[in-house]
Amino acid sequence: MSRLSSRWIPAAFQLGAFFLALGFTTVILLLAGAPPLEAYKQIILGSFGSTVKLADVLVAFVPLLLTTAGVLITFSAGLWNIGVEGQVTLGAIFTTWILRLLLDTALPPWLIIVFGILAGMMGGALWAMLAGALKTFGGVNEIFGGLGLNFVATALTLWLIFGPWKRPGVGSMSGTEPFPEHLWLPQLPGLRLSPFALLLALVAIVLVYVLLQRTYAGLRFKAVGNNLKAAFLLGLPTWRYMLLAFGLCGALAGMAGAIQVEAVYHRLIPSISSGYGFLGLLVAMLIRYRALWAAPVALFFAALNIGGIQLPIVLKLDSTLSGVLQGSLVLFVLLVEGARHRFMEKRARAARAEQSA
Amino acid sequence: MEVKLDKVSKSFGPVRANDGITLEIPSGTIQGILGENGAGKSTLMKILSGFFRADGGGIFLDGAEVSLDSPGDAIAHGVGMLHQDPLDFPTMSSADNFLIGSSGGLRLDRRRAEAALREKAEEIGFALPGDVPLETLTVGERQQLELLRLLWLGARVLILDEPTTGISAPQKVRLFQTLKLLAERGHTIVFVSHKLEDVEEICHRAAVLRHGRLVGQAEPPYDFDGLVELMFGRAVSPGPAQIIPHGHTTLRLDRVGIETARLRIDDFDLEVKAGETIGFAGMEGSGQGLVLRACAGLIRTVAGQIVLENTRMTGRPYRAFRERRVAYLPASRLEDGLVPNMSLTEHFLLSHHERGVFVDWQKGRRDAQLHIDDFNIKGTPAMTVESLSGGNQQRALLALMRTPLSLLLLEQPTRGLDVESTIYIWSKLKDRCMEDTAIIFLSSDLDEILQYSDRIIVFYNGRFSPPLPAADTSVEQLGNLIGGRGV
Amino acid sequence: MTGDAIIAGLAGVLAAAAPVLFAVIGETITERAGVINLSLNGTILLSAMGSFVVASTTGSLLLGFLAGALIGAGVAAIVAFSSITLRQSQVAVGFVLALLCRDLAYFLGNPFMGEAGPRLTATRIPLLSEIPVVGPLLFRQNLMTYLSFILIAAAWLWIYKSRPGLTLRSVGERPRAAFARGANVNRLRFLYTVLGGALVGLAGPAFSLAVKAGWKGTISGLDGIGWIALAITIFGAWNPLRAAFGCYFFALLQWLGVVLQPSLPNVPSQVLQVAPFPLMILALLLVNIGNAEWVERMLAALPERTRHFVARVLRSMRVLPPAGLGVPFERE
């Protein structure tokens, strides 16, 4: 098989998966009695139709890119960091805490904002390393540890919002008392987007790419993720690297949480993580863990999310159609990839049988 | 039941595990199958018992050709196999183990199964305790249980793979009595072993496999030398053994004790000098693996001291040993020693990295190429290690070791390798000895033990011989010790 | 609280636990065969929505329940197919399906939100329901709750007392050895995954057609039940009785959270609701701790008698998951 065609075959299969996903979503739309083309048009308009909407897409893009960058590290170390949602939440909690603490001090606002972000990173990192410690020292599978900690994080948020941090009067689902404007991450005029947040996210993915592809740490993560026993025998301090992977991912997730508080909602709300953790996992799975594709695909998914908001307004459809498209994309990519491997395996086996006969 | 194998062949990739094997075994015969590691005995038996499907050739039972597509198929045709490591369920009870795989109604009648088990046991002459957790039984008892189960299911052909491994002497006597009894009753028994005395004692005839082919058959009285030559062939001469001077004491083990759930080793003493090579012999699971791992700090001793180059290392972790220039090469190269999806370059980068944050890929590739040339590895820096052949993987593992080394510990260094690779690897290892590295290795290849060790320690069931000078030890002596006679 | 109120409350606990029981026992069976079906959260939401829609459009409760079971079986079939035939990661596929099915449920169920539909009402069992205390507690439940009781017993009998159950255990414990005994490992894994999935699928209608009738989208409070069911499955150590205990304990905690709220204004309700998870983590810790390497090293340093004692204690606590859980089986 020529080298040229062997590069294009996987791409062809992935394109096939895309069309399958599109087809599946179309069927779902038809089942719901909705016009598919119109729905897709609305999604596109809803995300790219105006400057405001484009800015909104970028606002969603930032936390998604951060969580994706984070889980790329944990995936590289062979870990299923399902707890990333909780890590975003803890980041938001720590940020809110620091902001409340420093609210009435004489520190310059920009310093408080920076502390807020650092606090968020620390909160996410701690929560992640808790899941990591449970795994490395307690043998608790990180999937269930992470899940459990996700729920605990949500409960913690609710308790804070309705308890110690409740708004004067009575606590409500709308969250804590909003922070004064000087503690907001500066936004572009008229838009909800903060260019600093965007910068942070882009820098993060570049750093993660460099980390994974060009440093020894990245090489070590890869070894740990691929064969823990061999990595240990080769002299790597495996548990340290696992914890490090958790910590780095948690820091990035926490940063996402910090940005949600400082740049988007300006307070702590019940579901502050908004599903960006899980969505980040999906993006990472879709790009088959190649950091190069993180930004474009995360942007695409963010666009789907924002575009989907139009659907209830214009077509009386639920905005979860975006989720359907996103989920089916990943599912079909997985299925198609599996089919391709089996197909190639069968060919290889047939070729070997011919040889030995 | 008469068994006939007609030109049976099986390949795994480029390796021909079985090459046109034709063998006829009449009813009531105890047929021995001899051969060294990798000769193809296991593969042939797995084909006969339905585990594998042959690529070519056929199997005939009582004259009729059968197609054994699965172990269930084989049992249905009356062919049952007793695996070397019993394929049973340690976490379940003996009654459940007896029952699994049997057919019958929906309801599970454990009491009836226990009664059937007891009946069969009496019939054959085994004494097994009642329904107990399987973990509490010895290997010999588990084997007995499995044998009874196969008979209960109506097996007429019984394949036993290294059955005398890990059982006690009285259990072996009982087993042989049983086999003779079953043969008299018309069962056909296939007895796979590498132990000549066992084959001599019980087999009506012996077939020898080497490199996947049937190279000879024999009947009693057995000519041992002739059999050994058939089994091992004329060995390619590795050349005269190098004389390597021994230096200071590198490693000292003082009254070391090791304890696991299955085995206990007490008062193990050893002093190894720089440049010396110590060979650990014994059947798998006799304790040599545990001692080897203790020498690397991979497991912790419960008693005694480990002193490395005058430093107390008892209780310290593997990392500390590694820092002091101890290296450990595991037997399962791809599962335990190498990272399958990573390239040779990446392995060398990982292993030889001293300082620096960023990877210099170009330098890494050049470095890898140097090692590839030095160790004659058939591969390029960009190739993943899983695409390398076994011999090249072992060379890669060796090349990854740092220089110089104080102590090199190897598990089965040449398992599955052809003669040429074996000689090459050992020449590299002996080069290390010239640089004052001490080597301890374990191997199930007696020739390797004799050829390359300065001194040999034989393990049996947690007990061990004193260090024997290799020059003064013979294969028979080793074989006896390994079989438990005299340790 | 009056005695009657307590009994009524406990009866409610039994009813509320029924859906979770279906899911947990279904997943227990699946995992016993060696397959993890991580999609529970999505499956339950999708089957809850789907069965509600079918039931309200056809007017037949039976069809609704059937639809739920079919949906559960279908999703599980995808998990089984991708992992057994296509050899993709069970965790990956299960996780994606958890999210995808949830979104599908919300999207397709949108038009039906808030609609009224048929509801499974309680069936009093004559005579038995009049027994004091026990009667109102056990025998005035709805059909699904009765079925859940039977399910616990049936699952236990199947796994521990039947021949196919023995095969199931053998497949989960040691697939190689089960294969050597004639079991078609992959086919059995497929079947049990789909069967378990069907049971999980029944959990959905057990909510939307019985416990909390109707489909209310994101407000239904169903979201998260699937993850909780996964946690309880692990906590239940793949034993139907212990799993049932976990389900009832969880439902009890939920009920207590509501009941005790007024009397403990300072303790937030979230604490009790979240309690299952730290408990699960604790259980997982206790069960796995003996395997940790640092524990083994520490053991070796202990004096002999202490060491043997501690080792015995650790071994008795140890619960091993079915070996090969999540690992594809290949015969060669």
JSON list of C-alpha atoms in Angstrom, two decimals, chain A residues 97-193:
[
{"chain": "A", "resi": 97, "resn": "TRP", "atom": "CA", "xyz": [-13.67, 32.68, 47.91]},
{"chain": "A", "resi": 98, "resn": "ILE", "atom": "CA", "xyz": [-10.58, 34.74, 47.17]},
{"chain": "A", "resi": 99, "resn": "LEU", "atom": "CA", "xyz": [-12.60, 37.48, 45.53]},
{"chain": "A", "resi": 100, "resn": "ARG", "atom": "CA", "xyz": [-14.88, 37.69, 48.52]},
{"chain": "A", "resi": 101, "resn": "LEU", "atom": "CA", "xyz": [-11.88, 37.73, 50.80]},
{"chain": "A", "resi": 102, "resn": "LEU", "atom": "CA", "xyz": [-10.12, 40.51, 48.99]},
{"chain": "A", "resi": 103, "resn": "LEU", "atom": "CA", "xyz": [-13.23, 42.40, 48.03]},
{"chain": "A", "resi": 104, "resn": "ASP", "atom": "CA", "xyz": [-12.90, 45.20, 50.51]},
{"chain": "A", "resi": 105, "resn": "THR", "atom": "CA", "xyz": [-9.15, 45.44, 50.68]},
{"chain": "A", "resi": 106, "resn": "ALA", "atom": "CA", "xyz": [-7.02, 48.16, 49.19]},
{"chain": "A", "resi": 107, "resn": "LEU", "atom": "CA", "xyz": [-5.35, 45.91, 46.65]},
{"chain": "A", "resi": 108, "resn": "PRO", "atom": "CA", "xyz": [-5.53, 47.04, 43.05]},
{"chain": "A", "resi": 109, "resn": "PRO", "atom": "CA", "xyz": [-8.36, 45.27, 41.18]},
{"chain": "A", "resi": 110, "resn": "TRP", "atom": "CA", "xyz": [-6.14, 43.70, 38.57]},
{"chain": "A", "resi": 111, "resn": "LEU", "atom": "CA", "xyz": [-4.12, 42.03, 41.31]},
{"chain": "A", "resi": 112, "resn": "ILE", "atom": "CA", "xyz": [-7.25, 40.67, 42.91]},
{"chain": "A", "resi": 113, "resn": "ILE", "atom": "CA", "xyz": [-8.36, 39.31, 39.58]},
{"chain": "A", "resi": 114, "resn": "VAL", "atom": "CA", "xyz": [-5.01, 37.61, 39.08]},
{"chain": "A", "resi": 115, "resn": "PHE", "atom": "CA", "xyz": [-5.16, 36.11, 42.56]},
{"chain": "A", "resi": 116, "resn": "GLY", "atom": "CA", "xyz": [-8.62, 34.92, 41.70]},
{"chain": "A", "resi": 117, "resn": "ILE", "atom": "CA", "xyz": [-7.37, 33.03, 38.72]},
{"chain": "A", "resi": 118, "resn": "LEU", "atom": "CA", "xyz": [-4.45, 31.57, 40.64]},
{"chain": "A", "resi": 119, "resn": "ALA", "atom": "CA", "xyz": [-6.81, 30.51, 43.40]},
{"chain": "A", "resi": 120, "resn": "GLY", "atom": "CA", "xyz": [-9.04, 28.84, 40.86]},
{"chain": "A", "resi": 121, "resn": "MET", "atom": "CA", "xyz": [-6.14, 26.92, 39.43]},
{"chain": "A", "resi": 122, "resn": "MET", "atom": "CA", "xyz": [-5.13, 25.81, 42.87]},
{"chain": "A", "resi": 123, "resn": "GLY", "atom": "CA", "xyz": [-8.65, 24.72, 43.74]},
{"chain": "A", "resi": 124, "resn": "GLY", "atom": "CA", "xyz": [-8.97, 22.65, 40.61]},
{"chain": "A", "resi": 125, "resn": "ALA", "atom": "CA", "xyz": [-5.53, 21.15, 41.06]},
{"chain": "A", "resi": 126, "resn": "LEU", "atom": "CA", "xyz": [-6.23, 20.16, 44.66]},
{"chain": "A", "resi": 127, "resn": "TRP", "atom": "CA", "xyz": [-9.52, 18.53, 43.75]},
{"chain": "A", "resi": 128, "resn": "ALA", "atom": "CA", "xyz": [-7.88, 16.67, 40.92]},
{"chain": "A", "resi": 129, "resn": "MET", "atom": "CA", "xyz": [-5.01, 15.48, 43.05]},
{"chain": "A", "resi": 130, "resn": "LEU", "atom": "CA", "xyz": [-7.51, 14.22, 45.58]},
{"chain": "A", "resi": 131, "resn": "ALA", "atom": "CA", "xyz": [-8.90, 11.93, 42.91]},
{"chain": "A", "resi": 132, "resn": "GLY", "atom": "CA", "xyz": [-5.34, 11.09, 41.96]},
{"chain": "A", "resi": 133, "resn": "ALA", "atom": "CA", "xyz": [-4.35, 10.23, 45.51]},
{"chain": "A", "resi": 134, "resn": "LEU", "atom": "CA", "xyz": [-7.41, 8.03, 45.88]},
{"chain": "A", "resi": 135, "resn": "LYS", "atom": "CA", "xyz": [-6.21, 6.20, 42.82]},
{"chain": "A", "resi": 136, "resn": "THR", "atom": "CA", "xyz": [-2.50, 5.91, 43.46]},
{"chain": "A", "resi": 137, "resn": "PHE", "atom": "CA", "xyz": [-2.66, 5.25, 47.18]},
{"chain": "A", "resi": 138, "resn": "GLY", "atom": "CA", "xyz": [-6.10, 3.81, 47.61]},
{"chain": "A", "resi": 139, "resn": "GLY", "atom": "CA", "xyz": [-6.59, 1.86, 44.44]},
{"chain": "A", "resi": 140, "resn": "VAL", "atom": "CA", "xyz": [-9.89, 3.64, 43.81]},
{"chain": "A", "resi": 141, "resn": "ASN", "atom": "CA", "xyz": [-10.56, 3.73, 40.09]},
{"chain": "A", "resi": 142, "resn": "GLU", "atom": "CA", "xyz": [-10.39, 7.35, 38.94]},
{"chain": "A", "resi": 143, "resn": "ILE", "atom": "CA", "xyz": [-13.68, 7.03, 37.10]},
{"chain": "A", "resi": 144, "resn": "PHE", "atom": "CA", "xyz": [-15.64, 6.38, 40.27]},
{"chain": "A", "resi": 145, "resn": "GLY", "atom": "CA", "xyz": [-13.49, 8.58, 42.43]},
{"chain": "A", "resi": 146, "resn": "GLY", "atom": "CA", "xyz": [-13.95, 11.39, 39.93]},
{"chain": "A", "resi": 147, "resn": "LEU", "atom": "CA", "xyz": [-17.69, 10.79, 39.67]},
{"chain": "A", "resi": 148, "resn": "GLY", "atom": "CA", "xyz": [-18.11, 10.85, 43.41]},
{"chain": "A", "resi": 149, "resn": "LEU", "atom": "CA", "xyz": [-16.09, 14.01, 43.74]},
{"chain": "A", "resi": 150, "resn": "ASN", "atom": "CA", "xyz": [-18.16, 15.63, 41.00]},
{"chain": "A", "resi": 151, "resn": "PHE", "atom": "CA", "xyz": [-21.27, 15.15, 43.05]},
{"chain": "A", "resi": 152, "resn": "VAL", "atom": "CA", "xyz": [-19.56, 16.34, 46.19]},
{"chain": "A", "resi": 153, "resn": "ALA", "atom": "CA", "xyz": [-18.40, 19.47, 44.36]},
{"chain": "A", "resi": 154, "resn": "THR", "atom": "CA", "xyz": [-21.94, 20.21, 43.22]},
{"chain": "A", "resi": 155, "resn": "ALA", "atom": "CA", "xyz": [-23.25, 19.73, 46.73]},
{"chain": "A", "resi": 156, "resn": "LEU", "atom": "CA", "xyz": [-20.53, 21.99, 48.07]},
{"chain": "A", "resi": 157, "resn": "THR", "atom": "CA", "xyz": [-21.55, 24.68, 45.60]},
{"chain": "A", "resi": 158, "resn": "LEU", "atom": "CA", "xyz": [-25.18, 24.45, 46.58]},
{"chain": "A", "resi": 159, "resn": "TRP", "atom": "CA", "xyz": [-24.36, 24.60, 50.24]},
{"chain": "A", "resi": 160, "resn": "LEU", "atom": "CA", "xyz": [-22.23, 27.69, 49.74]},
{"chain": "A", "resi": 161, "resn": "ILE", "atom": "CA", "xyz": [-24.85, 29.42, 47.66]},
{"chain": "A", "resi": 162, "resn": "PHE", "atom": "CA", "xyz": [-27.66, 28.70, 50.09]},
{"chain": "A", "resi": 163, "resn": "GLY", "atom": "CA", "xyz": [-25.56, 28.85, 53.21]},
{"chain": "A", "resi": 164, "resn": "PRO", "atom": "CA", "xyz": [-22.51, 30.88, 54.11]},
{"chain": "A", "resi": 165, "resn": "TRP", "atom": "CA", "xyz": [-22.38, 32.80, 50.83]},
{"chain": "A", "resi": 166, "resn": "LYS", "atom": "CA", "xyz": [-26.01, 33.41, 50.28]},
{"chain": "A", "resi": 167, "resn": "ARG", "atom": "CA", "xyz": [-27.29, 36.70, 49.07]},
{"chain": "A", "resi": 168, "resn": "PRO", "atom": "CA", "xyz": [-28.62, 38.98, 51.78]},
{"chain": "A", "resi": 169, "resn": "GLY", "atom": "CA", "xyz": [-32.12, 37.94, 52.48]},
{"chain": "A", "resi": 170, "resn": "VAL", "atom": "CA", "xyz": [-32.71, 34.49, 51.14]},
{"chain": "A", "resi": 171, "resn": "GLY", "atom": "CA", "xyz": [-30.49, 32.22, 49.11]},
{"chain": "A", "resi": 172, "resn": "SER", "atom": "CA", "xyz": [-31.62, 31.56, 45.57]},
{"chain": "A", "resi": 173, "resn": "MET", "atom": "CA", "xyz": [-30.65, 29.52, 42.59]},
{"chain": "A", "resi": 174, "resn": "SER", "atom": "CA", "xyz": [-29.37, 32.61, 40.92]},
{"chain": "A", "resi": 175, "resn": "GLY", "atom": "CA", "xyz": [-26.20, 32.25, 42.90]},
{"chain": "A", "resi": 176, "resn": "THR", "atom": "CA", "xyz": [-24.12, 34.46, 45.14]},
{"chain": "A", "resi": 177, "resn": "GLU", "atom": "CA", "xyz": [-24.04, 38.21, 45.24]},
{"chain": "A", "resi": 178, "resn": "PRO", "atom": "CA", "xyz": [-22.54, 39.40, 41.96]},
{"chain": "A", "resi": 179, "resn": "PHE", "atom": "CA", "xyz": [-19.13, 40.98, 42.17]},
{"chain": "A", "resi": 180, "resn": "PRO", "atom": "CA", "xyz": [-18.70, 44.70, 41.47]},
{"chain": "A", "resi": 181, "resn": "GLU", "atom": "CA", "xyz": [-17.64, 45.59, 37.97]},
{"chain": "A", "resi": 182, "resn": "HIS", "atom": "CA", "xyz": [-14.12, 46.47, 38.88]},
{"chain": "A", "resi": 183, "resn": "LEU", "atom": "CA", "xyz": [-13.56, 42.82, 39.71]},
{"chain": "A", "resi": 184, "resn": "TRP", "atom": "CA", "xyz": [-14.71, 41.67, 36.30]},
{"chain": "A", "resi": 185, "resn": "LEU", "atom": "CA", "xyz": [-12.21, 40.54, 33.73]},
{"chain": "A", "resi": 186, "resn": "PRO", "atom": "CA", "xyz": [-12.31, 43.40, 31.24]},
{"chain": "A", "resi": 187, "resn": "GLN", "atom": "CA", "xyz": [-14.59, 42.71, 28.32]},
{"chain": "A", "resi": 188, "resn": "LEU", "atom": "CA", "xyz": [-14.67, 44.00, 24.80]},
{"chain": "A", "resi": 189, "resn": "PRO", "atom": "CA", "xyz": [-17.10, 46.89, 24.52]},
{"chain": "A", "resi": 190, "resn": "GLY", "atom": "CA", "xyz": [-20.64, 45.69, 24.00]},
{"chain": "A", "resi": 191, "resn": "LEU", "atom": "CA", "xyz": [-19.63, 42.04, 24.04]},
{"chain": "A", "resi": 192, "resn": "ARG", "atom": "CA", "xyz": [-19.38, 39.43, 26.76]},
{"chain": "A", "resi": 193, "resn": "LEU", "atom": "CA", "xyz": [-15.99, 38.29, 25.62]}
]
